[in-house]
Coordinates of C-alpha atoms in Angstrom, one line a residue:
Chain H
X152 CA -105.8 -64.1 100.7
X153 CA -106.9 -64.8 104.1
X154 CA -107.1 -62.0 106.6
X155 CA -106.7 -64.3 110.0
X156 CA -103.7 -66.5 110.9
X157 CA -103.9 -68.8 113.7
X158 CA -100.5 -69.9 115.3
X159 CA -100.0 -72.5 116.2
X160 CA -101.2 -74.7 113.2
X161 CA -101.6 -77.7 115.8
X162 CA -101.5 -77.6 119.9
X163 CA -101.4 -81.4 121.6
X164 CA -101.8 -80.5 125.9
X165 CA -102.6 -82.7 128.8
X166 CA -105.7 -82.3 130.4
X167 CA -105.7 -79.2 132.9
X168 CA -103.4 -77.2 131.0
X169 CA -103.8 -74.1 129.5
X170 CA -103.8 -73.7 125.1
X171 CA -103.2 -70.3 124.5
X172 CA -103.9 -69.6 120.2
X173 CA -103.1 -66.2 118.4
X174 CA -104.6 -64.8 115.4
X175 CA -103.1 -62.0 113.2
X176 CA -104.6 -60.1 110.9
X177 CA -104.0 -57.2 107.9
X178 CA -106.6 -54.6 107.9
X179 CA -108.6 -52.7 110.0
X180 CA -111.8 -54.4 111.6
X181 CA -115.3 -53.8 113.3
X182 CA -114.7 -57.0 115.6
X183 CA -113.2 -60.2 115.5
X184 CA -114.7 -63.5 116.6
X185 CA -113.5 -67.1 117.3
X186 CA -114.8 -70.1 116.7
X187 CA -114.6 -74.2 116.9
X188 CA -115.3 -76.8 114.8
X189 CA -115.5 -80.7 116.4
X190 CA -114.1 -82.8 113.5
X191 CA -117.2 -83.0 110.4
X192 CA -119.4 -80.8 112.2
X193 CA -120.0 -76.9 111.8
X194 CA -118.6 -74.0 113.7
X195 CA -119.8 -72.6 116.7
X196 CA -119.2 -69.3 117.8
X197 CA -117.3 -68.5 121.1
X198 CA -116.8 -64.9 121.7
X199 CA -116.6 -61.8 119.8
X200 CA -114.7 -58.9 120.7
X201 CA -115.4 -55.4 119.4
X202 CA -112.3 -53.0 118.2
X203 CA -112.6 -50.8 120.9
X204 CA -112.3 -53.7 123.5
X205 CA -109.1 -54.9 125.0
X206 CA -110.2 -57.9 126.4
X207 CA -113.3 -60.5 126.9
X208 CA -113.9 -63.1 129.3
X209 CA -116.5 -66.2 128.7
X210 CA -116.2 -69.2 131.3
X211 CA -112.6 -70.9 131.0
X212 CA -112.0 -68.6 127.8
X213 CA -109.8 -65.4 127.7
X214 CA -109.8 -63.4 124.5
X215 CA -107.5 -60.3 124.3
X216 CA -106.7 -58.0 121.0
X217 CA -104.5 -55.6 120.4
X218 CA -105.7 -52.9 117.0
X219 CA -102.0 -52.0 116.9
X220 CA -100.7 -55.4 116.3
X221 CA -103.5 -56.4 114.8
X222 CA -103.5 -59.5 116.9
X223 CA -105.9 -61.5 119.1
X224 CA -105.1 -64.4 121.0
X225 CA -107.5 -67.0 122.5
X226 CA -106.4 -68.6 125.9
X227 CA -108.6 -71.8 127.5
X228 CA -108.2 -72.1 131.2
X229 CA -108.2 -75.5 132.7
X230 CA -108.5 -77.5 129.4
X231 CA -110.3 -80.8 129.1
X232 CA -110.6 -83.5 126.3
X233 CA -113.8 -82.3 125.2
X234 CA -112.2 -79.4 124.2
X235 CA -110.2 -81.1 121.4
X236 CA -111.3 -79.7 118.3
X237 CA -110.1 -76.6 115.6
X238 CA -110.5 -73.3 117.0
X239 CA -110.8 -70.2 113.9
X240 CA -110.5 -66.4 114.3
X241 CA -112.7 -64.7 111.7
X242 CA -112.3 -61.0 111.3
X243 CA -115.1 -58.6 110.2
X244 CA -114.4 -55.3 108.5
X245 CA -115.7 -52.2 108.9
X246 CA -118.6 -52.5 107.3
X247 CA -119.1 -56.0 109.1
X248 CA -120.6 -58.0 106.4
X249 CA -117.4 -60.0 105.0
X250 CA -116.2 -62.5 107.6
X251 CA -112.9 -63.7 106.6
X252 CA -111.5 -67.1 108.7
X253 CA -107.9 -67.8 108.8
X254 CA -106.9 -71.8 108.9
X255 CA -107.3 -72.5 112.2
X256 CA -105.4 -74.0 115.0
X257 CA -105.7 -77.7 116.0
X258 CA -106.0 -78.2 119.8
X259 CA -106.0 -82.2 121.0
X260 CA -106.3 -82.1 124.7
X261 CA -105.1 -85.3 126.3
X262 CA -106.8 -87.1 128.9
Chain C
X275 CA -136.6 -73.0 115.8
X276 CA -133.5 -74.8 116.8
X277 CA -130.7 -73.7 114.5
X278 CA -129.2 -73.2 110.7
X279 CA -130.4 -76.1 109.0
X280 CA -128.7 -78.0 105.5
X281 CA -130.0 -80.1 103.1
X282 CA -129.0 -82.6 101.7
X283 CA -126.1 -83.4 104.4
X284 CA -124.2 -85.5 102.0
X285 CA -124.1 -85.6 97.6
X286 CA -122.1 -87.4 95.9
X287 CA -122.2 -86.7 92.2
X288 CA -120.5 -87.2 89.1
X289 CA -118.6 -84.4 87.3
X290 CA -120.3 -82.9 84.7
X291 CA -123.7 -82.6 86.9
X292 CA -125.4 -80.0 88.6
X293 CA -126.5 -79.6 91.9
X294 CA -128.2 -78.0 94.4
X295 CA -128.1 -77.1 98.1
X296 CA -130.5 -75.8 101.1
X297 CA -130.1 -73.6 103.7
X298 CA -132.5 -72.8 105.9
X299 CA -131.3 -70.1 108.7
X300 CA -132.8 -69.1 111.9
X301 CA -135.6 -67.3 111.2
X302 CA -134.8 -63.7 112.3
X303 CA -131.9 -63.5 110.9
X304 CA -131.1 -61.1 107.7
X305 CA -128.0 -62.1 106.8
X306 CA -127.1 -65.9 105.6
X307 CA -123.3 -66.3 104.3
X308 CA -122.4 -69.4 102.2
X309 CA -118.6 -70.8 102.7
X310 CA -116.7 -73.8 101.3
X311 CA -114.3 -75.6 103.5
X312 CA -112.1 -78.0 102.6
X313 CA -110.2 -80.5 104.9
X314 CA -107.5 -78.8 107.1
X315 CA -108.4 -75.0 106.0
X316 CA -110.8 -72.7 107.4
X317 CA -114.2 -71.5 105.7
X318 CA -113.7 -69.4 102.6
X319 CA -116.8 -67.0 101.5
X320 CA -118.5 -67.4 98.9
X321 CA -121.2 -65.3 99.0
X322 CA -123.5 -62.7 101.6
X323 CA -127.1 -62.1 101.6
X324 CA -129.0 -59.0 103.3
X325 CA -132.5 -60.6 103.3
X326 CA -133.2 -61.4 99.7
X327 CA -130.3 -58.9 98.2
X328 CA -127.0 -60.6 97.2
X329 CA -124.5 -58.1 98.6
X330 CA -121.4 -59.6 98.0
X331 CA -119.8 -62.4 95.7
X332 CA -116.1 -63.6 96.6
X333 CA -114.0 -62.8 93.0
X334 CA -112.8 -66.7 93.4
X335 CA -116.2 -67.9 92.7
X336 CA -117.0 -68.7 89.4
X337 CA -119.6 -68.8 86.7
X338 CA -121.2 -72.0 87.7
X339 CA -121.5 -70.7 91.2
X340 CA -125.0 -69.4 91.8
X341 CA -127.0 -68.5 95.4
X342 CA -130.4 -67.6 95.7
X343 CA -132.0 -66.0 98.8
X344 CA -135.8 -65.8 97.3
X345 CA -138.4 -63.7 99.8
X346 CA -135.4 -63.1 102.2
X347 CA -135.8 -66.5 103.7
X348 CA -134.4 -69.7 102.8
X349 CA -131.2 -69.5 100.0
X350 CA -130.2 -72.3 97.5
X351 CA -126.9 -72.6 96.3
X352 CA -126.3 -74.4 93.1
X353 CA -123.1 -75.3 91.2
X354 CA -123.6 -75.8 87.5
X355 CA -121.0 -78.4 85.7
X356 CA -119.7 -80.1 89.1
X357 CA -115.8 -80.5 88.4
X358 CA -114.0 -82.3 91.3
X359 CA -112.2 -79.4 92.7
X360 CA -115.8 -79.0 93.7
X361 CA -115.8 -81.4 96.0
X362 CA -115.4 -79.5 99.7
X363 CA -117.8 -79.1 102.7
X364 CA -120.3 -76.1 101.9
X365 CA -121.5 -74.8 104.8
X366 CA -124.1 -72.1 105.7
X367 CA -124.6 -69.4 108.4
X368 CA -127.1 -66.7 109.2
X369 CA -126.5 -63.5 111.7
X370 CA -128.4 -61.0 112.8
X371 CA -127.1 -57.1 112.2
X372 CA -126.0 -54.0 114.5
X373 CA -127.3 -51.0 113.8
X374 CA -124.2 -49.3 112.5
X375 CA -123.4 -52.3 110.6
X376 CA -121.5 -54.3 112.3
X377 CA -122.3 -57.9 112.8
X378 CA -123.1 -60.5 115.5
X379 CA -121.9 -63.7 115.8
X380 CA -123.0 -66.1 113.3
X381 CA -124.7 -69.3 113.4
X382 CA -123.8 -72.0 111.0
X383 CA -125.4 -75.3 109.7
X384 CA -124.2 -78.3 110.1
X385 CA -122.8 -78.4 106.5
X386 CA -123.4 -80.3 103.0
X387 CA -120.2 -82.5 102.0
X388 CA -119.8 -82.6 98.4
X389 CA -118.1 -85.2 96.5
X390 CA -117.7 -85.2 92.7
X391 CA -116.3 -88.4 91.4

């Protein structure tokens, strides 16, 4: 079964809002990462964040985690159309080899 | 080099055949990772190379499901006996590694959709 659970499944905003995404997991992990995919296309990575952080900042993104809830969330500042697309979280264990993704959240940002 | 690169991008194939796919991942990487992905689900793994060793196999692949990773460089993926719950998006990625074994982020290809009529 998957490890990652995005929430919500799908997100529709107006432009210049905030989407704010959260990923649970089961087990312990080395890091966890998040990802988009444009519709067709591959992924491309966002961020990572180790276990031992608590939070990561990247441009409008905001990543925090939190080992004892085993949950992440994802928060994009300021959105804009162009970042309509489906955002994954993808775990890696402890011996960081096996990336497992969860099904991903849908964010449409209208203009 | 500019990225992870796939070939072919698309195959469309009729069941009962075999194929074959390409990756090609950035070149100092030592780690390529295949994943299916069908529509509305995120990537599921498949399989993991560490250069030219195949580390790890996901226990939902099966039989017809093989990956190469010859001289630690480019990897093949083949499916043997296409049925058409084959049909998905098979996509590639390559990392690099952290000393203690963690991983970096990983790059993936731009994907080879796979339709089995």
């Amino acid at each position: 079964s998957q490890q990652g659970e995005e929430d919500p499944q799908a997100l529709s905003i107006q432009e210049g809002e905030n989407a704010t995404m959260n990923c649970s997991y089961k087990t312990s992990i080395n890091n966890l990462q998040w990802y988009r995919q444009n519709s067709g296309r591959g992924l491309v990575h966002l961020i990572l964040i180790r276990s031992n952080e608590r939070e990561k900042h990247s441009g409008r993104l905001r990543v925090t985690l939190d080992t004892s809830k085993k949950s992440s969330s994802l928060l994009i500042t300021a959105s804009r159309a162009a970042d309509t697309a489906s955002y994954f979280c993808a775990t890696v264990n402890g011996y960081g080899q096996n990336f497992v993704f969860g099904p991903g959240t849908r964010l449409s940002v209208l203009p | 080099d500019t990225g992870v690169s796939q070939d072919p991008r698309h195959k469309i194939t009729k069941r009962g055949q075999n194929v074959t796919f390409r990756c090609d991942p950035i070149s100092e990487h030592n780690r390529l990772y295949w994943y299916r992905q069908t529509l509305g689900q995120g990537p599921e793994f498949l399989t993991y190379f560490q250069n030219e060793a195949q580390l790890e196999k996901s226990r939902l692949l099966s039989d017809r499901f093989s990956a190469e990773r010859p001289k630690g460089s480019f990897s093949t993926l083949e499916i043997q006996r296409t049925e058409q719950g084959d049909s998905a998006m098979y996509l590639c990625a390559s990392s690099r590694t952290l000393g203690e074994g963690g991983s970096y982020e990983q790059y993936f290809g731009p994907g080879t959709r796979l339709t089995v009529t």
